[in-house]
Amino acid sequence: MLAAQTNVQAHPLDYGHYADDTANQAYWQTDSAQAGPSFDPSNTDHPLMCTHEGCPKAGKVYNRKCDFDKHMNNHNKRRRCNFCDGGGAETKDLNRHMWTRHPNEARAFNIPKDEVQCPMCDYSGRSDNVKRHRDTKGHW
């Protein structure tokens, strides 16, 4: 619709966005047909347990539905890469995939890069790794 108003052709990979995401996420599409199993918390015969064949956590019982859903989304790859068979459970996982496997496309689509610098030294990397580095080195 916007493309028609501005006479600019929509990018062929512009699939829109997913539920809570508000940023331009034209580089991914959702695959809701592969959503995880539904769960009825009142049914105690249905534990929150991964039964995905080959999963190293198969048989693990999850106490919280949110943790189970996040784990199952890893199998379902709700965020699929449009350039290869890769993807991830969450947008941040796909962002990391894009910067690792498709940096030119990541740059072209202005995909956010989770990279920060330690304020005490030259170490840089993903925010979780820099936090661990700062904890280990005492760089606070």
PDB file of C-alpha atoms in Angstrom:
ATOM      1  CA  MET A   1       0.000   0.000   0.000  1.00  0.00           C
ATOM      2  CA  LEU A   2       2.767   2.466   0.889  1.00  0.00           C
ATOM      3  CA  ALA A   3       4.692   1.464  -2.235  1.00  0.00           C
ATOM      4  CA  ALA A   4       1.695   2.368  -4.413  1.00  0.00           C
ATOM      5  CA  GLN A   5       1.351   5.774  -2.746  1.00  0.00           C
ATOM      6  CA  THR A   6       4.998   6.689  -3.247  1.00  0.00           C
ATOM      7  CA  ASN A   7       5.445   4.990  -6.626  1.00  0.00           C
ATOM      8  CA  VAL A   8       8.236   2.877  -5.156  1.00  0.00           C
ATOM      9  CA  GLN A   9       8.144  -0.848  -5.764  1.00  0.00           C
ATOM     10  CA  ALA A  10       7.931  -2.994  -2.633  1.00  0.00           C
ATOM     11  CA  HIS A  11      10.935  -5.181  -1.978  1.00  0.00           C
ATOM     12  CA  PRO A  12      10.181  -8.800  -2.985  1.00  0.00           C
ATOM     13  CA  LEU A  13      11.155  -9.995   0.495  1.00  0.00           C
ATOM     14  CA  ASP A  14       8.842  -7.624   2.357  1.00  0.00           C
ATOM     15  CA  TYR A  15       6.593 -10.066   4.204  1.00  0.00           C
ATOM     16  CA  GLY A  16       5.365  -7.694   6.885  1.00  0.00           C
ATOM     17  CA  HIS A  17       5.837  -8.290  10.591  1.00  0.00           C
ATOM     18  CA  TYR A  18       5.002 -10.706  13.372  1.00  0.00           C
ATOM     19  CA  ALA A  19       2.733 -10.034  16.344  1.00  0.00           C
ATOM     20  CA  ASP A  20       4.659  -7.810  18.787  1.00  0.00           C
ATOM     21  CA  ASP A  21       7.430  -6.658  16.450  1.00  0.00           C
ATOM     22  CA  THR A  22       7.188  -3.027  15.410  1.00  0.00           C
ATOM     23  CA  ALA A  23      10.459  -2.511  13.553  1.00  0.00           C
ATOM     24  CA  ASN A  24      10.801  -3.077   9.816  1.00  0.00           C
ATOM     25  CA  GLN A  25      11.324  -6.828   9.628  1.00  0.00           C
ATOM     26  CA  ALA A  26      11.233  -7.263   5.849  1.00  0.00           C
ATOM     27  CA  TYR A  27      13.949  -9.903   5.907  1.00  0.00           C
ATOM     28  CA  TRP A  28      11.910 -12.615   7.631  1.00  0.00           C
ATOM     29  CA  GLN A  29       8.593 -14.319   7.379  1.00  0.00           C
ATOM     30  CA  THR A  30       6.612 -16.213   9.926  1.00  0.00           C
ATOM     31  CA  ASP A  31       5.542 -19.797   9.689  1.00  0.00           C
ATOM     32  CA  SER A  32       2.503 -20.032  11.929  1.00  0.00           C
ATOM     33  CA  ALA A  33       1.541 -23.359  10.344  1.00  0.00           C
ATOM     34  CA  GLN A  34       4.382 -24.873  12.378  1.00  0.00           C
ATOM     35  CA  ALA A  35       3.428 -23.322  15.700  1.00  0.00           C
ATOM     36  CA  GLY A  36       3.989 -25.490  18.755  1.00  0.00           C
ATOM     37  CA  PRO A  37       1.297 -27.607  20.393  1.00  0.00           C
ATOM     38  CA  SER A  38      -1.384 -25.868  22.397  1.00  0.00           C
ATOM     39  CA  PHE A  39      -1.400 -26.388  26.144  1.00  0.00           C
ATOM     40  CA  ASP A  40      -4.308 -26.538  28.558  1.00  0.00           C
ATOM     41  CA  PRO A  41      -2.937 -25.816  32.060  1.00  0.00           C
ATOM     42  CA  SER A  42      -5.951 -27.514  33.643  1.00  0.00           C
ATOM     43  CA  ASN A  43      -5.024 -30.808  31.961  1.00  0.00           C
ATOM     44  CA  THR A  44      -2.418 -32.399  34.248  1.00  0.00           C
ATOM     45  CA  ASP A  45      -2.061 -35.366  31.874  1.00  0.00           C
ATOM     46  CA  HIS A  46      -0.363 -33.083  29.357  1.00  0.00           C
ATOM     47  CA  PRO A  47       3.011 -32.063  30.833  1.00  0.00           C
ATOM     48  CA  LEU A  48       5.071 -29.313  29.251  1.00  0.00           C
ATOM     49  CA  MET A  49       7.589 -31.693  27.742  1.00  0.00           C
ATOM     50  CA  CYS A  50       9.560 -31.659  24.500  1.00  0.00           C
ATOM     51  CA  THR A  51       8.956 -34.770  22.420  1.00  0.00           C
ATOM     52  CA  HIS A  52      10.848 -33.550  19.350  1.00  0.00           C
ATOM     53  CA  GLU A  53      12.838 -36.482  17.956  1.00  0.00           C
ATOM     54  CA  GLY A  54      16.577 -35.944  18.215  1.00  0.00           C
ATOM     55  CA  CYS A  55      16.332 -33.027  20.638  1.00  0.00           C
ATOM     56  CA  PRO A  56      18.945 -33.217  23.416  1.00  0.00           C
ATOM     57  CA  LYS A  57      16.265 -31.883  25.797  1.00  0.00           C
ATOM     58  CA  ALA A  58      13.594 -34.396  24.718  1.00  0.00           C
ATOM     59  CA  GLY A  59      11.764 -35.614  27.799  1.00  0.00           C
ATOM     60  CA  LYS A  60      12.564 -32.505  29.831  1.00  0.00           C
ATOM     61  CA  VAL A  61       9.496 -31.230  31.690  1.00  0.00           C
ATOM     62  CA  TYR A  62       9.143 -27.446  31.771  1.00  0.00           C
ATOM     63  CA  ASN A  63       7.521 -25.817  34.798  1.00  0.00           C
ATOM     64  CA  ARG A  64       6.529 -22.648  32.952  1.00  0.00           C
ATOM     65  CA  LYS A  65       4.654 -22.493  29.661  1.00  0.00           C
ATOM     66  CA  CYS A  66       6.727 -19.511  28.488  1.00  0.00           C
ATOM     67  CA  ASP A  67       9.947 -21.561  28.816  1.00  0.00           C
ATOM     68  CA  PHE A  68       8.365 -24.506  27.012  1.00  0.00           C
ATOM     69  CA  ASP A  69       7.086 -22.254  24.213  1.00  0.00           C
ATOM     70  CA  LYS A  70      10.502 -20.650  23.769  1.00  0.00           C
ATOM     71  CA  HIS A  71      12.138 -24.082  23.563  1.00  0.00           C
ATOM     72  CA  MET A  72       9.567 -25.357  21.053  1.00  0.00           C
ATOM     73  CA  ASN A  73       9.976 -22.232  18.927  1.00  0.00           C
ATOM     74  CA  ASN A  74      13.602 -23.284  18.461  1.00  0.00           C
ATOM     75  CA  HIS A  75      12.290 -26.368  16.684  1.00  0.00           C
ATOM     76  CA  ASN A  76       9.665 -24.437  14.767  1.00  0.00           C
ATOM     77  CA  LYS A  77      11.962 -21.564  13.745  1.00  0.00           C
ATOM     78  CA  ARG A  78       9.188 -18.999  13.852  1.00  0.00           C
ATOM     79  CA  ARG A  79      11.598 -16.514  12.239  1.00  0.00           C
ATOM     80  CA  ARG A  80      12.728 -17.952   8.917  1.00  0.00           C
ATOM     81  CA  CYS A  81      15.543 -16.537   6.838  1.00  0.00           C
ATOM     82  CA  ASN A  82      14.542 -15.664   3.285  1.00  0.00           C
ATOM     83  CA  PHE A  83      18.058 -16.245   1.985  1.00  0.00           C
ATOM     84  CA  CYS A  84      18.693 -19.778   3.272  1.00  0.00           C
ATOM     85  CA  ASP A  85      17.129 -22.502   5.442  1.00  0.00           C
ATOM     86  CA  GLY A  86      18.277 -20.778   8.640  1.00  0.00           C
ATOM     87  CA  GLY A  87      16.251 -18.885  11.170  1.00  0.00           C
ATOM     88  CA  GLY A  88      15.483 -18.810  14.843  1.00  0.00           C
ATOM     89  CA  ALA A  89      12.881 -18.787  17.552  1.00  0.00           C
ATOM     90  CA  GLU A  90      13.022 -15.045  18.134  1.00  0.00           C
ATOM     91  CA  THR A  91      13.823 -11.958  16.102  1.00  0.00           C
ATOM     92  CA  LYS A  92      17.130 -11.534  17.954  1.00  0.00           C
ATOM     93  CA  ASP A  93      18.131 -15.050  16.845  1.00  0.00           C
ATOM     94  CA  LEU A  94      17.382 -14.224  13.219  1.00  0.00           C
ATOM     95  CA  ASN A  95      19.230 -10.900  13.524  1.00  0.00           C
ATOM     96  CA  ARG A  96      22.314 -12.774  14.759  1.00  0.00           C
ATOM     97  CA  HIS A  97      21.942 -15.297  11.913  1.00  0.00           C
ATOM     98  CA  MET A  98      21.674 -12.499   9.342  1.00  0.00           C
ATOM     99  CA  TRP A  99      24.826 -10.726  10.553  1.00  0.00           C
ATOM    100  CA  THR A 100      26.734 -14.021  10.693  1.00  0.00           C
ATOM    101  CA  ARG A 101      25.592 -15.562   7.398  1.00  0.00           C
ATOM    102  CA  HIS A 102      24.329 -12.636   5.288  1.00  0.00           C
ATOM    103  CA  PRO A 103      26.113  -9.445   6.426  1.00  0.00           C
ATOM    104  CA  ASN A 104      25.494  -7.536   3.168  1.00  0.00           C
ATOM    105  CA  GLU A 105      21.755  -8.182   3.357  1.00  0.00           C
ATOM    106  CA  ALA A 106      21.731  -7.391   7.093  1.00  0.00           C
ATOM    107  CA  ARG A 107      23.354  -4.040   6.325  1.00  0.00           C
ATOM    108  CA  ALA A 108      20.952  -3.360   3.423  1.00  0.00           C
ATOM    109  CA  PHE A 109      17.900  -4.026   5.618  1.00  0.00           C
ATOM    110  CA  ASN A 110      19.321  -2.038   8.578  1.00  0.00           C
ATOM    111  CA  ILE A 111      19.056  -5.047  10.850  1.00  0.00           C
ATOM    112  CA  PRO A 112      20.162  -4.169  14.386  1.00  0.00           C
ATOM    113  CA  LYS A 113      23.468  -5.679  15.410  1.00  0.00           C
ATOM    114  CA  ASP A 114      23.846  -6.824  19.003  1.00  0.00           C
ATOM    115  CA  GLU A 115      27.426  -5.703  19.477  1.00  0.00           C
ATOM    116  CA  VAL A 116      28.744  -3.596  22.319  1.00  0.00           C
ATOM    117  CA  GLN A 117      32.175  -2.544  23.565  1.00  0.00           C
ATOM    118  CA  CYS A 118      33.606  -2.984  27.036  1.00  0.00           C
ATOM    119  CA  PRO A 119      34.106   0.532  28.451  1.00  0.00           C
ATOM    120  CA  MET A 120      37.355  -0.514  30.147  1.00  0.00           C
ATOM    121  CA  CYS A 121      39.204  -2.212  27.267  1.00  0.00           C
ATOM    122  CA  ASP A 122      39.054  -3.039  23.552  1.00  0.00           C
ATOM    123  CA  TYR A 123      36.878  -6.150  23.985  1.00  0.00           C
ATOM    124  CA  SER A 124      33.661  -6.089  21.949  1.00  0.00           C
ATOM    125  CA  GLY A 125      30.985  -8.605  21.056  1.00  0.00           C
ATOM    126  CA  ARG A 126      27.409  -9.599  21.758  1.00  0.00           C
ATOM    127  CA  SER A 127      25.965  -7.906  24.828  1.00  0.00           C
ATOM    128  CA  ASP A 128      25.708 -11.174  26.782  1.00  0.00           C
ATOM    129  CA  ASN A 129      29.363 -11.997  26.071  1.00  0.00           C
ATOM    130  CA  VAL A 130      30.521  -8.487  27.022  1.00  0.00           C
ATOM    131  CA  LYS A 131      28.541  -8.739  30.272  1.00  0.00           C
ATOM    132  CA  ARG A 132      30.276 -12.049  31.070  1.00  0.00           C
ATOM    133  CA  HIS A 133      33.641 -10.485  30.154  1.00  0.00           C
ATOM    134  CA  ARG A 134      32.980  -7.516  32.453  1.00  0.00           C
ATOM    135  CA  ASP A 135      31.910  -9.816  35.300  1.00  0.00           C
ATOM    136  CA  THR A 136      35.021 -11.972  34.846  1.00  0.00           C
ATOM    137  CA  LYS A 137      37.492  -9.081  34.500  1.00  0.00           C
ATOM    138  CA  GLY A 138      35.820  -6.758  37.004  1.00  0.00           C
ATOM    139  CA  HIS A 139      35.390  -4.055  34.359  1.00  0.00           C
ATOM    140  CA  TRP A 140      32.636  -2.060  36.047  1.00  0.00           C
TER     141      TRP A 140
END
